[in-house]
Every structure is written in C-alpha cells, then in structure tokens.
Short mmCIF file of C-alpha atoms in Angstrom, two decimals:
data_model
loop_
_atom_site.label_atom_id
_atom_site.label_comp_id
_atom_site.label_asym_id
_atom_site.label_seq_id
_atom_site.Cartn_x
_atom_site.Cartn_y
_atom_site.Cartn_z
CA MET U 1 18.18 -19.98 40.35
CA LEU U 2 17.50 -16.17 39.97
CA SER U 3 18.78 -15.23 43.04
CA LYS U 4 21.71 -17.43 42.17
CA LEU U 5 22.28 -15.49 38.93
CA ILE U 6 21.88 -11.90 40.48
CA ALA U 7 24.34 -13.21 43.23
CA LEU U 8 26.93 -13.60 40.53
CA SER U 9 26.26 -10.53 38.39
CA SER U 10 26.28 -8.43 41.56
CA MET U 11 30.34 -9.77 42.32
CA HIS U 12 31.00 -8.85 39.05
CA ARG U 13 29.20 -5.81 38.85
CA LYS U 14 30.98 -4.83 42.36
CA GLU U 15 34.74 -5.79 40.54
CA TYR U 16 34.14 -3.18 37.96
CA LYS U 17 32.87 -0.63 41.18
CA MET U 18 36.29 -1.34 42.79
CA TYR U 19 38.00 0.43 39.69
CA LYS U 20 36.02 3.74 39.75
CA SER U 21 38.37 5.44 37.19
CA ASN U 22 37.80 2.73 34.53
CA PHE U 23 33.88 3.83 34.55
CA PHE U 24 34.86 7.63 33.24
CA LEU U 25 37.41 6.42 31.33
CA PHE U 26 34.98 4.02 29.01
CA THR U 27 32.48 6.81 28.88
CA LEU U 28 35.14 8.98 27.75
CA ASN U 29 36.15 6.59 25.15
CA ARG U 30 32.63 6.66 23.25
CA LEU U 31 32.77 10.45 23.41
CA VAL U 32 35.97 10.09 21.35
CA GLU U 33 34.27 7.62 18.91
CA VAL U 34 31.16 9.82 18.30
CA ILE U 35 33.12 12.63 17.46
CA VAL U 36 35.42 10.89 14.93
CA TYR U 37 32.53 9.54 12.90
CA ILE U 38 30.08 12.31 13.20
CA PHE U 39 33.21 14.74 11.82
CA VAL U 40 33.39 12.22 8.55
CA TRP U 41 29.63 12.04 7.99
CA GLN U 42 29.52 16.18 8.66
CA ALA U 43 32.31 16.20 6.04
CA ILE U 44 30.90 13.93 3.09
CA TYR U 45 27.10 15.91 4.06
CA ASN U 46 28.74 19.04 3.41
CA GLU U 47 30.59 17.88 -0.05
CA THR U 48 27.52 15.89 -1.39
CA GLY U 49 24.55 17.10 0.43
CA ASN U 50 23.37 13.20 1.33
CA ALA U 51 24.52 11.44 4.56
CA GLY U 52 24.22 7.94 3.36
CA GLY U 53 19.99 8.29 2.61
CA LEU U 54 19.55 9.86 5.94
CA SER U 55 19.88 13.39 6.98
CA ILE U 56 22.61 14.70 8.53
CA ASP U 57 20.85 14.97 12.12
CA GLN U 58 19.64 11.12 11.60
CA MET U 59 23.03 10.44 11.11
CA ILE U 60 24.19 11.76 14.36
CA THR U 61 22.13 10.30 15.95
CA TYR U 62 22.61 6.94 14.49
CA TYR U 63 26.26 6.98 15.32
CA VAL U 64 25.41 8.66 18.80
CA LEU U 65 23.42 5.43 19.60
CA VAL U 66 25.31 3.00 17.98
CA ILE U 67 28.17 4.13 19.94
CA SER U 68 26.54 4.42 23.11
CA LEU U 69 25.26 0.38 22.68
CA LEU U 70 29.01 -0.49 21.94
CA PRO U 71 29.61 -1.64 25.21
CA ILE U 72 26.55 -4.04 25.07
CA THR U 73 27.46 -5.28 21.92
CA THR U 74 31.17 -5.79 22.34
CA TRP U 75 32.08 -6.26 25.98
CA GLY U 76 31.48 -9.63 27.73
CA ILE U 77 32.57 -12.54 29.30
CA ASN U 78 35.61 -13.80 27.19
CA GLU U 79 38.12 -11.87 28.90
CA ASP U 80 37.29 -13.57 32.03
CA MET U 81 36.73 -17.24 30.32
CA ALA U 82 40.26 -16.83 28.57
CA HIS U 83 41.65 -15.56 32.01
CA SER U 84 40.52 -18.39 33.93
CA ILE U 85 41.50 -21.28 31.77
CA ARG U 86 44.88 -19.78 30.99
CA ASN U 87 45.80 -19.52 35.02
CA GLY U 88 44.00 -22.81 35.27
CA GLN U 89 41.74 -21.12 37.64
CA ILE U 90 38.58 -23.19 35.72
CA GLN U 91 38.18 -25.18 39.00
CA LYS U 92 36.24 -22.37 40.49
CA GLU U 93 33.41 -22.36 37.90
CA LEU U 94 33.30 -26.04 37.20
CA LEU U 95 33.12 -26.93 40.52
CA SER U 96 30.45 -24.53 41.48
CA PRO U 97 27.07 -25.66 42.30
CA VAL U 98 25.83 -24.37 39.29
CA THR U 99 26.42 -25.38 35.64
CA TYR U 100 29.28 -23.57 33.89
CA PHE U 101 26.52 -21.92 31.73
CA GLN U 102 24.73 -20.67 34.52
CA TYR U 103 27.77 -19.52 36.32
CA TYR U 104 28.82 -17.55 33.46
CA PHE U 105 25.29 -16.28 32.38
CA GLY U 106 25.51 -14.29 36.08
CA VAL U 107 28.86 -13.28 34.99
CA PHE U 108 27.37 -12.12 32.21
CA ILE U 109 24.41 -10.30 33.43
CA GLY U 110 26.73 -8.31 35.79
CA GLU U 111 28.80 -7.39 32.88
CA MET U 112 25.52 -5.81 30.88
CA ARG U 113 24.47 -3.90 34.14
CA PHE U 114 27.32 -2.03 33.80
CA ALA U 115 27.82 -2.30 30.16
CA LEU U 116 24.30 -0.59 30.43
CA ILE U 117 25.30 2.18 33.04
CA VAL U 118 27.80 3.30 30.37
CA ALA U 119 25.73 3.17 27.76
CA ILE U 120 23.13 5.73 29.03
CA SER U 121 25.77 7.65 30.55
CA ALA U 122 27.33 8.07 27.45
CA PHE U 123 24.16 8.94 25.71
CA ILE U 124 23.03 11.51 28.04
CA ILE U 125 26.23 13.33 27.45
CA CYS U 126 26.25 13.11 23.90
CA ASN U 127 22.87 14.83 23.94
CA ILE U 128 24.84 17.73 25.55
CA PHE U 129 27.20 18.31 22.26
CA TRP U 130 24.92 17.09 19.48
CA THR U 131 21.16 17.56 18.69
CA VAL U 132 19.78 13.95 18.84
CA ILE U 133 16.58 12.93 17.46
CA LEU U 134 13.44 11.64 19.80
CA PRO U 135 12.43 8.50 19.12
CA SER U 136 9.89 8.05 16.01
CA SER U 137 7.52 6.53 18.39
CA PHE U 138 7.09 4.80 21.71
CA LEU U 139 6.19 1.73 20.08
CA ASN U 140 9.35 1.54 17.97
CA PHE U 141 11.23 2.41 21.16
CA ILE U 142 9.57 -0.80 22.93
CA TYR U 143 10.51 -3.10 19.85
CA GLY U 144 14.27 -1.72 19.68
CA ILE U 145 14.43 -2.34 23.44
CA LEU U 146 13.06 -5.97 23.09
CA LEU U 147 15.48 -6.40 20.07
CA ILE U 148 18.43 -5.47 22.12
CA LEU U 149 17.56 -7.89 25.03
CA LEU U 150 17.18 -10.94 22.30
CA GLY U 151 20.68 -9.62 21.19
CA MET U 152 21.98 -9.92 24.37
CA ILE U 153 21.35 -13.59 24.48
CA ILE U 154 22.71 -14.30 21.38
CA LEU U 155 26.04 -12.54 22.15
CA TYR U 156 26.39 -14.33 25.44
CA LEU U 157 25.79 -17.87 23.70
CA THR U 158 28.45 -16.57 20.90
CA GLN U 159 30.82 -15.60 23.93
CA MET U 160 30.33 -19.24 25.35
CA ILE U 161 31.24 -20.81 21.96
CA VAL U 162 34.51 -18.71 21.54
CA GLY U 163 35.32 -19.12 25.01
CA LEU U 164 34.97 -22.58 24.97
CA ILE U 165 37.44 -22.99 22.16
CA GLY U 166 39.55 -21.74 24.88
CA PHE U 167 39.66 -25.34 26.51
CA TYR U 168 41.53 -26.75 23.34
CA THR U 169 43.89 -23.79 22.41
CA ASN U 170 43.99 -22.40 26.13
CA SER U 171 44.07 -18.52 24.24
CA ILE U 172 41.18 -17.28 22.79
CA TRP U 173 42.56 -13.99 22.21
CA GLY U 174 42.66 -13.95 18.01
CA MET U 175 39.02 -15.73 18.35
CA GLN U 176 38.06 -12.70 20.44
CA ILE U 177 39.03 -10.00 17.96
CA LEU U 178 37.62 -11.96 15.21
CA ARG U 179 34.22 -12.13 16.97
CA LYS U 180 34.38 -8.29 18.19
CA SER U 181 35.05 -7.41 14.24
CA ILE U 182 32.48 -9.75 12.62
CA ILE U 183 29.86 -8.59 15.07
CA SER U 184 31.03 -4.61 14.67
CA ILE U 185 30.66 -5.15 10.54
CA PHE U 186 27.44 -7.30 10.50
CA SER U 187 25.63 -5.10 13.05
CA GLY U 188 26.07 -1.72 11.44
CA MET U 189 28.27 -0.30 14.04
CA ILE U 190 31.15 0.92 11.56
CA ALA U 191 28.24 2.29 9.01
CA PRO U 192 24.72 1.70 8.24
CA LEU U 193 24.30 -1.75 6.54
CA THR U 194 22.53 0.33 3.45
CA LEU U 195 25.87 1.49 2.45
CA PHE U 196 27.26 -1.89 1.87
CA PRO U 197 26.89 -3.58 -1.21
CA ASN U 198 24.06 -6.00 -1.89
CA TRP U 199 25.45 -9.66 -1.49
CA PHE U 200 26.94 -8.02 1.69
CA GLN U 201 23.41 -7.25 3.21
CA GLN U 202 22.18 -10.45 2.20
CA ILE U 203 24.62 -12.13 4.39
CA ALA U 204 23.61 -9.53 7.24
CA ASN U 205 20.09 -10.26 6.91
CA LEU U 206 20.78 -14.01 7.31
CA LEU U 207 22.97 -13.53 10.46
CA PRO U 208 21.53 -12.31 14.37
CA PHE U 209 23.90 -9.17 14.42
CA LYS U 210 22.27 -6.71 12.44
CA GLU U 211 19.25 -6.88 14.86
CA ILE U 212 21.22 -6.25 17.92
CA VAL U 213 22.30 -2.58 16.82
CA TYR U 214 21.27 -1.87 13.18
CA THR U 215 17.45 -2.41 13.32
CA PRO U 216 16.74 -1.02 16.81
CA VAL U 217 18.67 2.28 15.89
CA TYR U 218 16.36 2.19 12.60
CA LEU U 219 13.64 1.53 14.56
CA TYR U 220 14.57 4.10 16.89
CA LEU U 221 14.99 6.57 13.83
CA GLY U 222 11.32 5.14 12.22
CA GLN U 223 12.94 3.84 9.51
CA VAL U 224 11.90 0.30 9.92
CA GLU U 225 7.99 -0.96 8.92
CA LEU U 226 6.40 -2.38 12.09
CA ASP U 227 5.10 -4.97 10.21
CA THR U 228 8.08 -7.25 9.38
CA ILE U 229 8.88 -6.81 13.07
CA TRP U 230 7.75 -10.48 13.72
CA ILE U 231 9.46 -11.98 11.25
CA LEU U 232 12.81 -10.50 12.88
CA ILE U 233 11.87 -11.60 16.50
CA ILE U 234 11.24 -15.11 15.19
CA LYS U 235 14.26 -15.09 13.52
CA GLN U 236 16.48 -14.10 16.64
CA ILE U 237 14.55 -16.98 18.29
CA ILE U 238 15.84 -19.42 16.04
CA TRP U 239 19.20 -18.22 16.17
CA ILE U 240 19.01 -18.27 20.25
CA ILE U 241 18.18 -22.01 20.12
CA LEU U 242 20.29 -23.07 17.67
CA LEU U 243 23.07 -21.38 19.34
CA TYR U 244 22.30 -22.94 22.38
CA ILE U 245 22.15 -26.40 21.00
CA ILE U 246 25.44 -25.74 19.54
CA ALA U 247 26.86 -24.02 22.65
CA LYS U 248 25.81 -27.40 24.54
CA ALA U 249 27.25 -30.00 22.32
CA PHE U 250 30.32 -27.97 22.10
CA PHE U 251 30.71 -27.98 25.89
CA LYS U 252 30.01 -31.36 26.16
CA HIS U 253 32.90 -32.11 24.33
CA ALA U 254 35.01 -29.28 25.47
CA VAL U 255 34.89 -30.12 29.20
CA LYS U 256 36.43 -33.53 28.67
CA LYS U 257 39.72 -31.42 27.24
CA VAL U 258 40.07 -29.68 30.41
CA THR U 259 43.72 -29.21 31.57
CA VAL U 260 44.46 -27.64 34.82
CA ASN U 261 47.30 -25.53 34.07
CA GLY U 262 50.04 -24.77 36.91
CA GLY U 263 50.00 -27.82 39.50
CA MET C 1 39.91 -36.48 38.45
CA LEU C 2 38.36 -37.13 42.15
CA THR C 3 36.56 -33.64 42.10
CA GLY C 4 35.25 -34.56 38.63
CA LEU C 5 37.48 -31.77 36.91
CA LEU C 6 39.23 -33.99 34.64
CA THR C 7 37.92 -36.73 32.87
CA PRO C 8 39.67 -39.91 33.04
CA SER C 9 41.37 -41.31 30.04
CA SER C 10 40.28 -45.07 31.15
CA GLY C 11 38.84 -46.63 34.24
CA LYS C 12 36.34 -45.28 36.35
CA VAL C 13 35.64 -43.09 39.32
CA MET C 14 33.27 -43.24 41.62
CA ILE C 15 32.67 -40.99 44.75
CA ASP C 16 29.80 -41.88 47.12
CA GLY C 17 27.55 -43.10 44.49
CA LEU C 18 28.19 -40.26 41.67
CA ILE C 19 30.22 -40.52 38.63
CA PRO C 20 31.91 -37.03 39.56
CA TYR C 21 32.50 -36.03 35.61
CA GLU C 22 29.21 -37.10 34.57
CA SER C 23 26.95 -35.87 37.65
CA ARG C 24 28.90 -32.57 38.36
CA ILE C 25 26.81 -30.32 40.03
CA GLU C 26 25.27 -32.82 42.22
CA ASN C 27 28.55 -34.12 43.24
CA ASN C 28 29.90 -30.34 43.53
CA LYS C 29 27.37 -29.80 46.33
CA LYS C 30 28.77 -32.46 48.50
CA ILE C 31 32.06 -31.60 47.91
CA GLY C 32 34.77 -28.81 48.52
CA ALA C 33 38.31 -28.78 47.09
CA VAL C 34 41.30 -26.31 47.98
CA PHE C 35 44.23 -26.52 45.28
CA GLY C 36 47.35 -24.77 46.93
CA GLN C 37 48.12 -22.74 44.29
CA LYS C 38 44.60 -21.82 42.86
CA THR C 39 41.74 -19.50 44.42
CA GLN C 40 38.09 -19.57 44.63
CA LEU C 41 38.26 -15.87 46.11
CA TRP C 42 37.46 -13.08 43.96
CA TRP C 43 40.65 -11.54 43.66
CA ASP C 44 39.36 -7.72 43.50
CA LEU C 45 36.77 -7.88 46.15
CA PRO C 46 36.53 -8.13 49.98
CA VAL C 47 36.46 -11.53 51.58
CA ILE C 48 33.35 -11.60 52.58
CA GLU C 49 31.66 -11.09 49.10
CA SER C 50 33.18 -14.14 48.32
CA PHE C 51 31.66 -15.89 51.27
CA ARG C 52 28.36 -14.18 50.62
CA LEU C 53 28.40 -15.68 47.10
CA ILE C 54 29.08 -19.09 48.40
CA LYS C 55 26.08 -18.83 50.68
CA LYS C 56 23.82 -17.96 47.72
CA LEU C 57 25.11 -20.34 45.59
CA TYR C 58 25.08 -23.60 47.97
CA GLU C 59 21.60 -22.33 49.16
CA ILE C 60 23.06 -22.46 52.81
CA PRO C 61 20.63 -21.52 55.09
CA GLU C 62 21.28 -18.28 57.23
CA GLY C 63 21.47 -19.77 60.44
CA GLU C 64 23.82 -22.35 59.34
CA TYR C 65 25.96 -20.03 57.65
CA ARG C 66 26.02 -17.70 60.44
CA GLN C 67 27.31 -20.34 62.82
CA ASN C 68 29.91 -21.88 60.07
CA LEU C 69 30.96 -18.38 59.97
CA LYS C 70 31.17 -17.39 63.42
CA ASN C 71 33.26 -20.68 64.19
CA PHE C 72 35.51 -20.77 61.59
CA THR C 73 36.23 -17.11 62.03
CA GLN C 74 37.07 -18.19 65.61
CA ILE C 75 39.43 -21.15 65.21
CA LEU C 76 41.52 -19.65 61.64
CA ASP C 77 41.55 -16.19 63.37
CA LEU C 78 39.67 -14.29 60.16
CA GLU C 79 38.10 -11.55 61.98
CA ASP C 80 40.39 -8.81 60.90
CA LEU C 81 40.53 -10.35 57.12
CA LEU C 82 36.87 -10.39 56.17
CA GLU C 83 36.50 -6.89 54.84
CA LYS C 84 40.15 -6.90 53.16
CA GLN C 85 40.34 -6.87 49.42
CA VAL C 86 41.65 -10.55 48.41
CA LYS C 87 44.48 -8.91 46.47
CA ASN C 88 45.91 -7.40 49.70
CA LEU C 89 45.98 -10.73 51.96
CA SER C 90 48.92 -12.55 52.41
CA LEU C 91 49.38 -16.31 51.26
CA GLY C 92 48.72 -17.35 54.68
CA GLN C 93 46.13 -15.16 55.06
CA LYS C 94 44.57 -16.61 51.75
CA MET C 95 44.69 -19.99 52.59
CA ARG C 96 42.77 -19.35 55.70
CA CYS C 97 40.18 -17.91 53.74
CA GLU C 98 40.18 -20.40 51.48
CA ILE C 99 39.69 -23.23 53.60
CA ALA C 100 37.17 -21.74 55.74
CA LEU C 101 35.40 -20.78 52.27
CA THR C 102 35.55 -24.64 51.22
CA PHE C 103 33.87 -25.82 54.49
CA LEU C 104 30.98 -23.29 54.37
CA HIS C 105 28.39 -25.44 52.76
CA ASN C 106 29.27 -28.38 55.00
CA PRO C 107 30.68 -30.80 52.50
CA LYS C 108 30.51 -34.35 52.79
CA ILE C 109 34.24 -34.67 51.34
CA VAL C 110 36.79 -32.39 50.94
CA TYR C 111 39.99 -32.57 48.76
CA LEU C 112 42.89 -30.57 50.13
CA ASP C 113 45.74 -30.27 47.48
CA GLU C 114 49.02 -29.21 49.59
CA PRO C 115 47.13 -26.83 51.84
CA THR C 116 50.02 -26.02 53.94
CA ILE C 117 52.34 -25.12 50.52
CA GLY C 118 54.73 -22.25 51.38
CA LEU C 119 53.12 -21.27 54.75
CA ASP C 120 54.25 -20.40 58.15
CA VAL C 121 54.70 -22.22 61.05
CA LEU C 122 51.83 -20.83 62.74
CA VAL C 123 49.49 -21.16 59.93
CA LYS C 124 50.16 -24.15 59.25
CA GLU C 125 49.33 -24.93 62.86
CA ARG C 126 46.09 -23.38 62.88
CA ILE C 127 45.29 -25.33 59.45
CA ARG C 128 45.55 -28.49 61.01
CA GLN C 129 43.76 -27.70 63.96
CA PHE C 130 41.04 -26.31 62.19
CA ILE C 131 40.87 -29.47 59.75
CA LYS C 132 41.07 -32.00 63.02
CA ASP C 133 38.44 -29.96 64.63
CA ILE C 134 35.82 -29.87 61.67
CA ASN C 135 36.55 -33.49 61.11
CA LYS C 136 35.40 -34.25 64.41
CA GLN C 137 32.24 -32.20 64.75
CA LYS C 138 30.84 -32.81 61.59
CA ASN C 139 32.63 -35.84 60.36
CA THR C 140 33.72 -34.54 57.13
CA THR C 141 36.39 -36.78 55.11
CA VAL C 142 39.43 -34.96 54.65
CA ILE C 143 41.38 -36.27 51.59
CA LEU C 144 44.85 -34.54 51.84
CA THR C 145 47.69 -34.95 49.62
CA THR C 146 51.04 -32.76 50.72
CA HIS C 147 54.44 -32.87 50.91
CA ASP C 148 55.11 -31.59 54.50
CA LEU C 149 55.08 -34.73 56.38
CA LYS C 150 54.02 -32.97 59.49
CA ASP C 151 50.47 -32.75 58.01
CA ILE C 152 50.06 -36.37 57.78
CA GLU C 153 51.61 -37.01 61.22
CA ASP C 154 49.05 -34.70 62.82
CA VAL C 155 45.90 -35.09 60.84
CA CYS C 156 45.60 -38.12 58.92
CA ASN C 157 44.09 -41.71 60.29
CA ARG C 158 45.15 -43.11 56.86
CA ILE C 159 47.87 -43.20 54.31
CA ILE C 160 47.88 -44.06 50.83
CA LEU C 161 51.10 -44.06 49.70
CA LEU C 162 51.14 -43.38 45.45
CA ASP C 163 54.80 -43.88 43.81
CA LYS C 164 54.62 -43.62 39.84
CA GLY C 165 51.43 -43.88 39.72
CA LYS C 166 50.75 -46.92 41.80
CA ILE C 167 49.38 -47.52 45.34
CA ILE C 168 52.48 -48.98 47.34
CA TYR C 169 50.78 -48.83 50.74
CA ASP C 170 47.01 -48.33 51.67
CA GLY C 171 46.45 -48.51 55.41
CA PRO C 172 46.18 -47.04 58.85
CA LYS C 173 48.88 -44.73 60.09
CA ASP C 174 50.02 -46.42 63.11
CA ALA C 175 49.89 -49.65 61.48
CA PHE C 176 52.29 -47.82 58.64
CA LYS C 177 54.48 -46.81 61.28
CA GLU C 178 54.67 -50.30 63.08
CA GLN C 179 55.54 -51.92 59.78
CA TYR C 180 58.36 -49.98 58.42
CA GLY C 181 58.81 -48.22 61.79
CA LYS C 182 60.61 -51.31 63.79
CA GLU C 183 63.99 -49.97 63.59
CA MET C 184 64.74 -47.52 66.36
CA MET C 185 67.49 -44.96 66.26
CA ALA C 186 70.25 -44.64 69.15
CA SER C 187 72.85 -41.64 69.56
CA PHE C 188 75.22 -41.61 71.91
CA LYS C 189 78.19 -39.19 73.52
CA ILE C 190 81.05 -41.26 74.12
CA SER C 191 84.91 -40.95 75.29
CA HIS C 192 87.93 -43.09 75.72
CA LYS C 193 87.26 -45.09 72.25
CA LYS C 194 89.68 -47.96 72.06
CA VAL C 195 88.57 -49.21 68.52
CA GLU C 196 86.64 -48.39 65.34
CA LEU C 197 83.31 -50.23 65.25
CA ILE C 198 82.56 -50.42 61.80
CA ALA C 199 86.10 -51.59 60.83
CA GLU C 200 87.08 -53.56 63.23
CA ILE C 201 84.55 -55.43 64.67
CA PRO C 202 82.11 -57.36 62.72
CA ASN C 203 78.66 -59.26 63.54
CA LEU C 204 77.71 -56.27 65.52
CA GLU C 205 73.66 -56.86 66.18
CA PHE C 206 73.07 -53.40 65.11
CA ASN C 207 73.83 -50.79 62.12
CA VAL C 208 76.35 -48.26 62.96
CA ILE C 209 75.67 -45.26 60.84
CA GLU C 210 78.04 -42.65 62.25
CA GLU C 211 80.77 -42.93 64.06
CA ASP C 212 83.51 -40.50 65.38
CA ASP C 213 85.74 -40.08 68.62
CA LYS C 214 83.21 -38.41 70.45
CA SER C 215 79.73 -39.67 69.02
CA LEU C 216 78.28 -42.77 67.66
CA LYS C 217 75.17 -43.27 65.72
CA ILE C 218 73.12 -46.43 65.36
CA GLN C 219 69.99 -48.09 64.25
CA PHE C 220 68.45 -51.38 65.73
CA SER C 221 65.36 -53.66 65.82
CA HIS C 222 63.76 -54.00 69.02
CA GLU C 223 63.19 -58.06 67.77
CA LYS C 224 67.41 -58.64 67.27
CA ILE C 225 68.56 -57.07 70.45
CA ASN C 226 67.48 -54.40 73.16
CA ILE C 227 69.24 -51.11 74.32
CA MET C 228 70.69 -52.42 77.49
CA GLN C 229 72.57 -55.20 75.19
CA ILE C 230 73.78 -52.58 73.09
CA MET C 231 75.08 -51.03 75.81
CA GLN C 232 77.06 -53.79 77.74
CA LYS C 233 78.64 -54.35 74.34
CA LEU C 234 79.17 -50.93 73.79
CA SER C 235 80.74 -50.53 77.15
CA ASN C 236 83.92 -53.06 76.18
CA TYR C 237 84.89 -50.85 73.35
CA CYS C 238 84.49 -47.05 75.09
CA ASN C 239 82.94 -45.30 77.81
CA ILE C 240 79.56 -43.67 77.31
CA ASP C 241 78.56 -40.57 78.58
CA ASP C 242 75.41 -40.06 77.34
CA MET C 243 72.53 -41.47 75.28
CA ASN C 244 69.45 -40.74 73.67
CA THR C 245 66.85 -43.08 71.72
CA SER C 246 64.16 -42.09 69.18
CA GLN C 247 61.52 -43.47 67.18
CA PRO C 248 62.10 -43.03 63.54
CA GLU C 249 59.67 -40.41 62.07
CA LEU C 250 57.73 -40.62 59.44
CA GLU C 251 59.84 -38.74 56.81
CA ASP C 252 62.82 -41.11 57.74
CA ILE C 253 60.80 -44.16 56.88
CA LEU C 254 59.28 -42.44 53.68
CA LYS C 255 62.67 -41.44 52.87
CA GLN C 256 63.95 -44.94 52.60
CA ILE C 257 61.20 -46.60 50.74
CA TYR C 258 61.25 -43.89 47.86
CA LYS C 259 65.02 -44.51 47.53
CA GLY C 260 64.19 -47.99 47.50
CA GLU C 261 65.85 -49.10 50.68
CA LYS C 262 62.61 -50.88 51.75
CA VAL C 263 60.43 -53.01 49.53
CA CYS C 264 56.71 -52.67 50.37
#
C-alpha cells in the first residue's frame, strides 16, 4: 500500500517539477507576503511599543513561520479533484485499483512534499533578511511538528469533503475559496488569535485549524505550556476520526451521483 | 455502467461474478477501460511515468511488466513515444499509448469506447491488429463500441445492436451477415439500351436501384434468382459490356436497419 501511495505522490511531485519557474515564483510570493505583514506590525510597534502582546522580534518570527507554513495549510488536492470532475476525467481515479481516498491521499502527499520544499526555502530566505528567533526548546519544536503532521491529515480530510461536493455541483470553486478563508482565519494565519474577540477564540478552540498553524508557531515561540499539549493532540485525533467518518459516508452517497461529462 | 463508474437507477449489472459499482476495487483489478475522449495518462509527464505508476498500482510483477511493455511497444510502435511528454503527443500517438496502458496489467475484460475515433487509417489498422493479437494470446474479452464499422468487420466475433436503448440483435457476426445480408448487389455497364427498366418492365425478380443509359445497379436475392438468369433477362433489353457483383457491407445492412427498412 505504502509503495502505491509513494508512487502516486511522486507522480504529482514530478508534475510540479516539470514547471521549474513555479517553484521560484511560489517562494518569492511567500517573501512578498511576509514583507507586507512585517511592515504593518513594525509600524504598529513603533506607534504603540507593543506588538499584540509579543515583542517585535517574536512577531516577525510569527509571520515568517506562518507565511512559510502557508503552502502546507492552503495547497492541496481540490484543484485536481475539481479539474478531474469538470472534464469528465474521473474514470482515471474511479477505475484505478486503489480507492478514491487512497488515490487522492497519494496525490496529497505529493502536494505536501512540494509544499514542504517551498516552505523550508521560504523560511531560509527570510532568515537572511530578518532576525528570526530560534525555537524555545527542542521538545517544543518536536511537538510543533507533530501537530502539523496531524493537521495535514485534517486538511486532507476537509479537502476530500469539499472536493466531493463537486460530484453534485460539478464546480467547487466557491467552496474552495470558502475553505481557504475559514482555515486562514481560524488557524491564525491573518493575525495571532489572541487579538480576536473572546467568542471568536472560543470557536477557534473547538475547531481543529488552530492547531495547524497558531499552536505550533506559539510552541516554537515558547508561549504554550507543555502540560496542555496532550489535550490538543487528543482533540486533533477526535477531529480526524470524525472527519474521516463524515468523508467516507459522504463519498458513499456522492459516488452514486457521478456523471461522466463529455461523451 | 459496466465498469462500475455509474450506478444504474434500476436493474442490476453483474460482471464476472461481481457487481461492479459495489465491489469497485475488486472489479477494477480485473478490467481495463479506454474512453475515446478521455485519458488515463498524466498530461504533464513522459508516457513511461504513467506506465510505471500502473505497474505499481496493479502490482504487476517485474518480469510480466517488462514482457508486456516490450510486446506492446513492438505491436503499437511506441519506441519513440515513451520518453515524450503526453501533452506533446498527437491524438493517434496518445491513443496507442492509452491502449497499451490499459492492457498492461493483463485485464480479463477490457472496455473500449470508440478507441479509433478521429484516428488515421494506419493507426486504426495497428490498433485493430493489437486487439486481435492480445485477444488470441491472452484470451482477453474485449467489449468495443464504435462508430467505425470497419472496426467491427475486422475485430469482432459477436455483435450486439442497440437502438433506442433496446437490444435489437445479439449474435455472431457471420450469422448476422447471413441473416440480413442475403441480398446481393450487382452493377452493370451497358450499351444500346432499348427500354427503361423501371418504367416499362414490371415483375422483374430483382430490384433496380439506379439506371441510366450507360449503367445499371440492381439488388437481388439468391433465393429467387441467380446472376445468370438476370443476365439472360437483361440481354433482352440491352447489351452488357461489363458486370460486377458484391456482398453487402455491414455498413449497408446497418443503414437499412436503422432507417427502418428491415425489421429484426
């Protein structure tokens, strides 16, 4: 099974490799975004002497990490799924000897392999321009990675659910934008969640997205107490099980609605 | 629907002991399918990458993969194509790769939906040859839908004819031709014509389809009359310079059936 997934993921990664300029543009794009955020926060800091409860160096590190992580949190398989459904190419996946979920998990891994390379490159380049703080401890760093890995599974499952809507509507463009904005806001990609109103933070605490970006970055900065980390991990695992059941049940129904477009 | 892609709104489909839309994966391992307008190849990658992926996904043993690849490369002439990116291939090249890919895991049943659509004569020829070869070597069942009747004439043993969702014929190809193809065609070159056959001579035992001063086209049935008798009759009215008889092509028979001239 593993070798099949790796084969699929390699195919997808090679697709990216065919267009080498994309890699540089994607990485450059990260830099531009970081610059905007950092300038805004530097201005705020200079005015008020406070950067959202963090020091200015911490805030810079926050944004460098968040924007570097952005490919991991927002990229995915929805474009591929939607493209396949719209062009009536879905027989490629549905007639393959692996399940639809396995097929796209393979593709998702390929996407993440590429996203990770972009993320790391962007992070390294940012280090040249700004002073980025080192992780507060090795353990914090490892916990951060673990949360991101769990987060990837959650992202995969949410993308599957969004993608399956395409079986009914033939287009998921709007849904995809919605998915990206919900994740951006609730994961703390726009701004640290502590800056949002209380009720908003409570919702964010329930949803699994906060643990994909905000918590790992705050772990990195040493702002999270390690005692509470287990609760977060259990919360993520519960979400994974829940989303998996929803996605599977959804697929069972959706696959009956398959129409093959174009002949 | 046969492949399990679509779920029937009523009724039941059973392929080789499995219900394809329920036991998807089991079924998928046994079948292969080519849809004329679709592709299973990875658009941005060289063809060979798609082949390698199929090898991994179907867990084809190395030896078998090599042998099939070599065999297919030869019959379909893929040598120069394997390293090219799919997006740079022409339709015919793509279809050849597509078909090789589909047969790579030695499927028991292969569905070909218009595999020769829009292809040139040489490629069509090659693909037909390939299907025949594989069918003989590996006993693969091939189910073919097509608009090109040459495909059927060349490749198929059994014909199922559908019209408005109903099966109107199901049987061997030769029997089909015998049953509906009893009528022969004959065309004559003539001179010194004395009368208009259609207008003036009733009760001919054959049908005159076209006539003018220099030529004549008729249709007749062997049960009623043979060619010598026809020529004798005709020689009363004109001189025959040359003649030529032919069996009806599948195409002519089908045309008649679909036009409603023949009832099955």
